[in-house]
Short mmCIF file of C-alpha atoms in Angstrom, two decimals:
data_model
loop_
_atom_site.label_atom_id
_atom_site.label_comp_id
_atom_site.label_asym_id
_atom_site.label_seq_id
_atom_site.Cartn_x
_atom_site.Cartn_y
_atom_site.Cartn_z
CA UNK G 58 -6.63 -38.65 22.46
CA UNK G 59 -8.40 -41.46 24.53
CA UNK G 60 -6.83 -44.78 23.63
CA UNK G 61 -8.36 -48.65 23.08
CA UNK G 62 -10.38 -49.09 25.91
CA UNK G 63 -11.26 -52.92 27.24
CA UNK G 64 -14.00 -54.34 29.54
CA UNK G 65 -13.65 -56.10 31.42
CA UNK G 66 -10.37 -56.28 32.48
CA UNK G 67 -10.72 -59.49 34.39
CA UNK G 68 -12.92 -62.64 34.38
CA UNK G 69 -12.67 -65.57 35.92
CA UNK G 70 -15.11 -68.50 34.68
CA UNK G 71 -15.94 -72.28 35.08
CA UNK G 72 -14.97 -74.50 31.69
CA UNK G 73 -18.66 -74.67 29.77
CA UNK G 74 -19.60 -70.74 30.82
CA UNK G 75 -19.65 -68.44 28.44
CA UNK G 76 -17.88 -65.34 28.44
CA UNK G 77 -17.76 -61.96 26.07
CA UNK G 78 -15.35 -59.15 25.78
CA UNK G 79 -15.91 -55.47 24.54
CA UNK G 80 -13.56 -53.01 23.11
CA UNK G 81 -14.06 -49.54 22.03
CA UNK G 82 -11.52 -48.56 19.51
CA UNK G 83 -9.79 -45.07 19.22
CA UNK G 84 -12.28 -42.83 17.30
CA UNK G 85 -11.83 -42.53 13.53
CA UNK G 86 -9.83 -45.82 13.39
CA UNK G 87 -11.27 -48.25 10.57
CA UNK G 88 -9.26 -51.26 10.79
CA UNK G 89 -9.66 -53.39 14.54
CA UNK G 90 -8.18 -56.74 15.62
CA UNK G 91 -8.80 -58.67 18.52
CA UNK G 92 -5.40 -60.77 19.72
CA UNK G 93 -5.16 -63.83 22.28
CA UNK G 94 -1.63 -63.83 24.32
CA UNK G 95 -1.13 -66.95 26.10
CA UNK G 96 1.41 -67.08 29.42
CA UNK G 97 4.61 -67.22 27.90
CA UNK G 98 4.05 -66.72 24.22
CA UNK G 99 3.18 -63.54 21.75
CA UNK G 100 0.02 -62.50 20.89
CA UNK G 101 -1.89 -64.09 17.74
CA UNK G 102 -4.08 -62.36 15.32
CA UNK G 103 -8.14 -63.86 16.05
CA UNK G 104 -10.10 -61.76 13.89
CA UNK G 105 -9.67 -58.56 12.11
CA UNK G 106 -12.10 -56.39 10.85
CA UNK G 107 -11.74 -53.56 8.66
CA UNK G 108 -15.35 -51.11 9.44
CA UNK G 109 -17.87 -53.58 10.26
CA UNK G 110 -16.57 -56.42 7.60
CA UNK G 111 -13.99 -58.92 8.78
CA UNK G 112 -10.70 -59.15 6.53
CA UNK G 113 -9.16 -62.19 8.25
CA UNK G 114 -10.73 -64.51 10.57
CA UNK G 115 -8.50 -67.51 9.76
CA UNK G 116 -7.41 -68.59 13.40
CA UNK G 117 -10.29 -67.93 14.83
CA UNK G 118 -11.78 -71.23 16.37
CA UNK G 119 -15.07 -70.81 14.54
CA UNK G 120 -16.63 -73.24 16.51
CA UNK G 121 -16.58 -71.62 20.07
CA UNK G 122 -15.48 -68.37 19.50
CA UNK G 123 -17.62 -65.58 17.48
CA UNK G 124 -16.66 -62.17 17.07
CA UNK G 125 -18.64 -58.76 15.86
CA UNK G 126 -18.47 -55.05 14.97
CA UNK G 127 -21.10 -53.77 14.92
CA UNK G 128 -21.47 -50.30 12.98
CA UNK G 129 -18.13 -50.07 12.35
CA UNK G 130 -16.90 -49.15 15.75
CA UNK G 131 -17.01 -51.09 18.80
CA UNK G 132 -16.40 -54.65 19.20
CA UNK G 133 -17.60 -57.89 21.33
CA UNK G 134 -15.80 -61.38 21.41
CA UNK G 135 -17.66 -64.27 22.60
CA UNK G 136 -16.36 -67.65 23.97
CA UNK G 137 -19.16 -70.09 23.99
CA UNK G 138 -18.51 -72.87 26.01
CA UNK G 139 -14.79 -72.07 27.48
CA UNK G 140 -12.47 -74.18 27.65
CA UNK G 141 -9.36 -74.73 30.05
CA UNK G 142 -7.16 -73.65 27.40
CA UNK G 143 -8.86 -70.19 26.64
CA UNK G 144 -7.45 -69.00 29.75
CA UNK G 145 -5.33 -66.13 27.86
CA UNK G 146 -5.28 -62.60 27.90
CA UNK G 147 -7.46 -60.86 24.91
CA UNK G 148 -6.08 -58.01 23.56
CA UNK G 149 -7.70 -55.08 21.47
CA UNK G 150 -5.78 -53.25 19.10
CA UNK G 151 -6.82 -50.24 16.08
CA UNK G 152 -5.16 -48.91 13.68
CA UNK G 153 -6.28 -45.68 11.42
CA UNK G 154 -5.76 -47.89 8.70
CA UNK G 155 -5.28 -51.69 7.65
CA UNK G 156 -1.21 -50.71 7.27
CA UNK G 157 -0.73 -47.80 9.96
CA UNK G 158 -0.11 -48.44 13.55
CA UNK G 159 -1.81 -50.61 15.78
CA UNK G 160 -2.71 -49.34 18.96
CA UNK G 161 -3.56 -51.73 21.69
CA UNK G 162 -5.92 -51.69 24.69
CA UNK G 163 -4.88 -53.45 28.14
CA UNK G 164 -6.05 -56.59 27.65
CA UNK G 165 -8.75 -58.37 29.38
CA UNK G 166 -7.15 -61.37 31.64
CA UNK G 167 -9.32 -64.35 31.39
CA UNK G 168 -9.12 -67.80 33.91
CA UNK G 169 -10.96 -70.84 33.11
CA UNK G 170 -11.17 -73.01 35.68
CA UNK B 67 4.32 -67.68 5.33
CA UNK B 68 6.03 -65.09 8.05
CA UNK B 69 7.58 -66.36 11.19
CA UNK B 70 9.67 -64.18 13.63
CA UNK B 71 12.34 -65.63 16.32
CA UNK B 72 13.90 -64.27 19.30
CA UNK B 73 16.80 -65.50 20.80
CA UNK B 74 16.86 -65.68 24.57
CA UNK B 75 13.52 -65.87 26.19
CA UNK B 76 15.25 -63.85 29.41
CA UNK B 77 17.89 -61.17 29.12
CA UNK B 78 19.50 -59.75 32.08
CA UNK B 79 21.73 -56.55 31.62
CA UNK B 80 23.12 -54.25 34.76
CA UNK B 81 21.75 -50.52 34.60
CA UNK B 82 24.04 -48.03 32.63
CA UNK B 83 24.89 -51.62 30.28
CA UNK B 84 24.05 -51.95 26.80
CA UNK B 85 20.89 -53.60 25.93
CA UNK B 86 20.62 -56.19 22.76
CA UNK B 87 17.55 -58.41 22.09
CA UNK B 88 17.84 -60.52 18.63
CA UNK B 89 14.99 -60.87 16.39
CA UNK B 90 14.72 -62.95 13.03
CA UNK B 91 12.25 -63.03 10.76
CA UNK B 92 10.99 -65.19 8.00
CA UNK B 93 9.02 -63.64 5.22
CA UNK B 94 8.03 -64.51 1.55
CA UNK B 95 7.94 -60.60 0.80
CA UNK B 96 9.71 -57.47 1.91
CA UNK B 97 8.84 -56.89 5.27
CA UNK B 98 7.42 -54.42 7.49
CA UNK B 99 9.10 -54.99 11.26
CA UNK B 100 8.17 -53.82 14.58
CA UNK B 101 9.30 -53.70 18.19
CA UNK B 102 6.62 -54.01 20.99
CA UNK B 103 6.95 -53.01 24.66
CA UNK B 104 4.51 -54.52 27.50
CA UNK B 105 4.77 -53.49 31.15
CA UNK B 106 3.17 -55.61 33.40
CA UNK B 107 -0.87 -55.75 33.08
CA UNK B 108 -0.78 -53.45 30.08
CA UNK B 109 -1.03 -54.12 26.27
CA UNK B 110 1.62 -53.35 23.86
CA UNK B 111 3.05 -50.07 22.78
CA UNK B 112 5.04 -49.56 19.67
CA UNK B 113 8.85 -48.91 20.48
CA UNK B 114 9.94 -48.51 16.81
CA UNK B 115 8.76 -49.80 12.88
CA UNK B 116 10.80 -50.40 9.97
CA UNK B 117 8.94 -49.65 6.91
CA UNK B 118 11.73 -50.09 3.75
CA UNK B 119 12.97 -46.31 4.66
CA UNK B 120 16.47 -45.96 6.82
CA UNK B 121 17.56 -49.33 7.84
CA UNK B 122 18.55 -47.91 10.94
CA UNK B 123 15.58 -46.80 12.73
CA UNK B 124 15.15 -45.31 16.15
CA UNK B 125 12.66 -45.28 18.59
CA UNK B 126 11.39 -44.24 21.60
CA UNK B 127 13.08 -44.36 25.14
CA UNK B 128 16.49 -44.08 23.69
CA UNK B 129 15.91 -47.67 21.48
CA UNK B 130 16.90 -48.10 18.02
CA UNK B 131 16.78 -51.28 15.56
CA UNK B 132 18.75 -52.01 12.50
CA UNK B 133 17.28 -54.29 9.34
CA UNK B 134 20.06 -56.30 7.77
CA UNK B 135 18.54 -58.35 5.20
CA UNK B 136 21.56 -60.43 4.47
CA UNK B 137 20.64 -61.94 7.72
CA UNK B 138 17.16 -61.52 8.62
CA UNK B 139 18.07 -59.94 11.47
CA UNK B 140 16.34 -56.54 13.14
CA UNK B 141 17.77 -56.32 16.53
CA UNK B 142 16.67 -53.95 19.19
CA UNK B 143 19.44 -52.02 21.12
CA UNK B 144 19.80 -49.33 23.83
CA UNK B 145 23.41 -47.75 24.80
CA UNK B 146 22.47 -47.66 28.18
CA UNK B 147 19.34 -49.53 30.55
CA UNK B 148 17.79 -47.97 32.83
CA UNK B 149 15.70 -49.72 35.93
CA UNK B 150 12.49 -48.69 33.90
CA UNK B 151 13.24 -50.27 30.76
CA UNK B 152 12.50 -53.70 32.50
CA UNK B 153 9.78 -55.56 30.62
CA UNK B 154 8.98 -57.97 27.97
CA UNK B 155 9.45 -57.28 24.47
CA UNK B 156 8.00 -58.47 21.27
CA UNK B 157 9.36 -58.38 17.78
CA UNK B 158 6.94 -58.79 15.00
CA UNK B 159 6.35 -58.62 10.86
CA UNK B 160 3.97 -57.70 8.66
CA UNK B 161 3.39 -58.66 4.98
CA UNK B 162 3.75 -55.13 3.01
CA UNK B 163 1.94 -56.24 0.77
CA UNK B 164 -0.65 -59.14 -0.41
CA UNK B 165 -3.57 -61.12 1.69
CA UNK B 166 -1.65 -60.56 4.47
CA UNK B 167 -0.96 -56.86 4.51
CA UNK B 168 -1.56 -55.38 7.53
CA UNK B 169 -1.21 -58.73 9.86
CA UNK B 170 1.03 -59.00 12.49
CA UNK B 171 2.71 -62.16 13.29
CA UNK B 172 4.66 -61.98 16.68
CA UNK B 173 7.77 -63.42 18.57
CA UNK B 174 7.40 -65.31 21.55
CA UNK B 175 8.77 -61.91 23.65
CA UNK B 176 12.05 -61.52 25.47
CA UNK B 177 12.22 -60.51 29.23
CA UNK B 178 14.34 -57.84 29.91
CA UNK B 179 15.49 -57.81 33.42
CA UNK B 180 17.79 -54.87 34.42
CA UNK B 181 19.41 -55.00 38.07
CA UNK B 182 21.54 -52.29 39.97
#
């Protein structure tokens, strides 16, 4: 069974760019979440969307970041303009369902400089 | 609201010694817990869930954790390291029930560094 898969896995941007991230889910999983880890500190829920609807968006700085699913399967986040502090690594995870396991991808590693 | 705590951002153990990284949790509800392994430049993969069954659960890799409600506690432990077990580790609840069912809310991670 292929797992979460995440492109790219690097990016390295000037403050002001913007940037998007794309994450394929494993097949048949309903429920996705997208996670930013900074250096030194756990990873926090962004967004979660159960099928193409989002269940919790709630830390999710609305106004630079924007997040979509679109047919209920893969996923794009979007950070429009970046800032210094963005520099994180973004993590995909699925689960079957909104309880079950969540299975994460490797992370994309983003720099702002 | 849930918060989760681990004591000792660094944890250095000898190979063949026993292995104990502390988690506490805060929630409202009963909880789901979980244990998270990441290698370097990888994402997380589940060690080991508590889900209201045994208290003691075990995991992969030869890990196991125990819930003890009285104290909020669900420590991860391993009889013996081994020179692959080094990474960081995350501890994390979930809400098993109500808005937040289903979210995870995560420690800060615990490096486990295991030497010769």
């Amino acid at each position: 069974e292929a797992g979460v898969a995440q492109s790219p896995r690097y990016k390295i941007i000037e403050k002001r760019q913007s940037v998007a991230f794309w994450c394929n889910p494993i097949s048949g999983h309903a429920t996705l979440y997208w996670y930013q880890q900074i250096l030194g500190q756990g990873p926090k829920l962004l967004i979660q969307f159960q099928n193409n609807g989002v269940v919790d968006d709630s830390q999710l700085p609305k106004d630079r970041f924007s997040a979509e699913r679109l047919k209920g399967v893969d996923s794009t986040l979007k950070i429009q303009p970046a800032k210094l502090e963005d520099s994180a690594v973004y993590l995909c995870a699925s689960s079957f369902r909104k309880q079950e396991t969540q299975y994460f991808g490797p992370g994309t590693r983003l720099l702002v400089l | 609201a849930q918060s989760v705590t681990q004591l000792g951002s660094h944890v250095s153990v000898s190979e063949g010694a026993l292995v104990l990284l502390r988690c506490n949790y805060s929630s409202s509800v009963p909880p789901y817990l979980f244990w998270y392994v990441q290698y370097p430049n990888q994402g997380l993969q589940l060690l080991l869930k508590y889900t209201s069954a045994a208290t003691l659960v075990k995991g992969i890799n030869g890990f196991e954790a125990e819930f003890k409600k009285s104290e909020t506690s669900f420590h991860l432990t391993k009889p013996s390291a081994h020179m692959s077990d080094a990474a960081e580790y995350f501890c994390a609840v979930s809400d098993s029930g109500g808005t937040s069912y289903g979210k995870l809310t995560f420690g800060q991670g615990t490096i486990l560094t295991v030497h010769p």
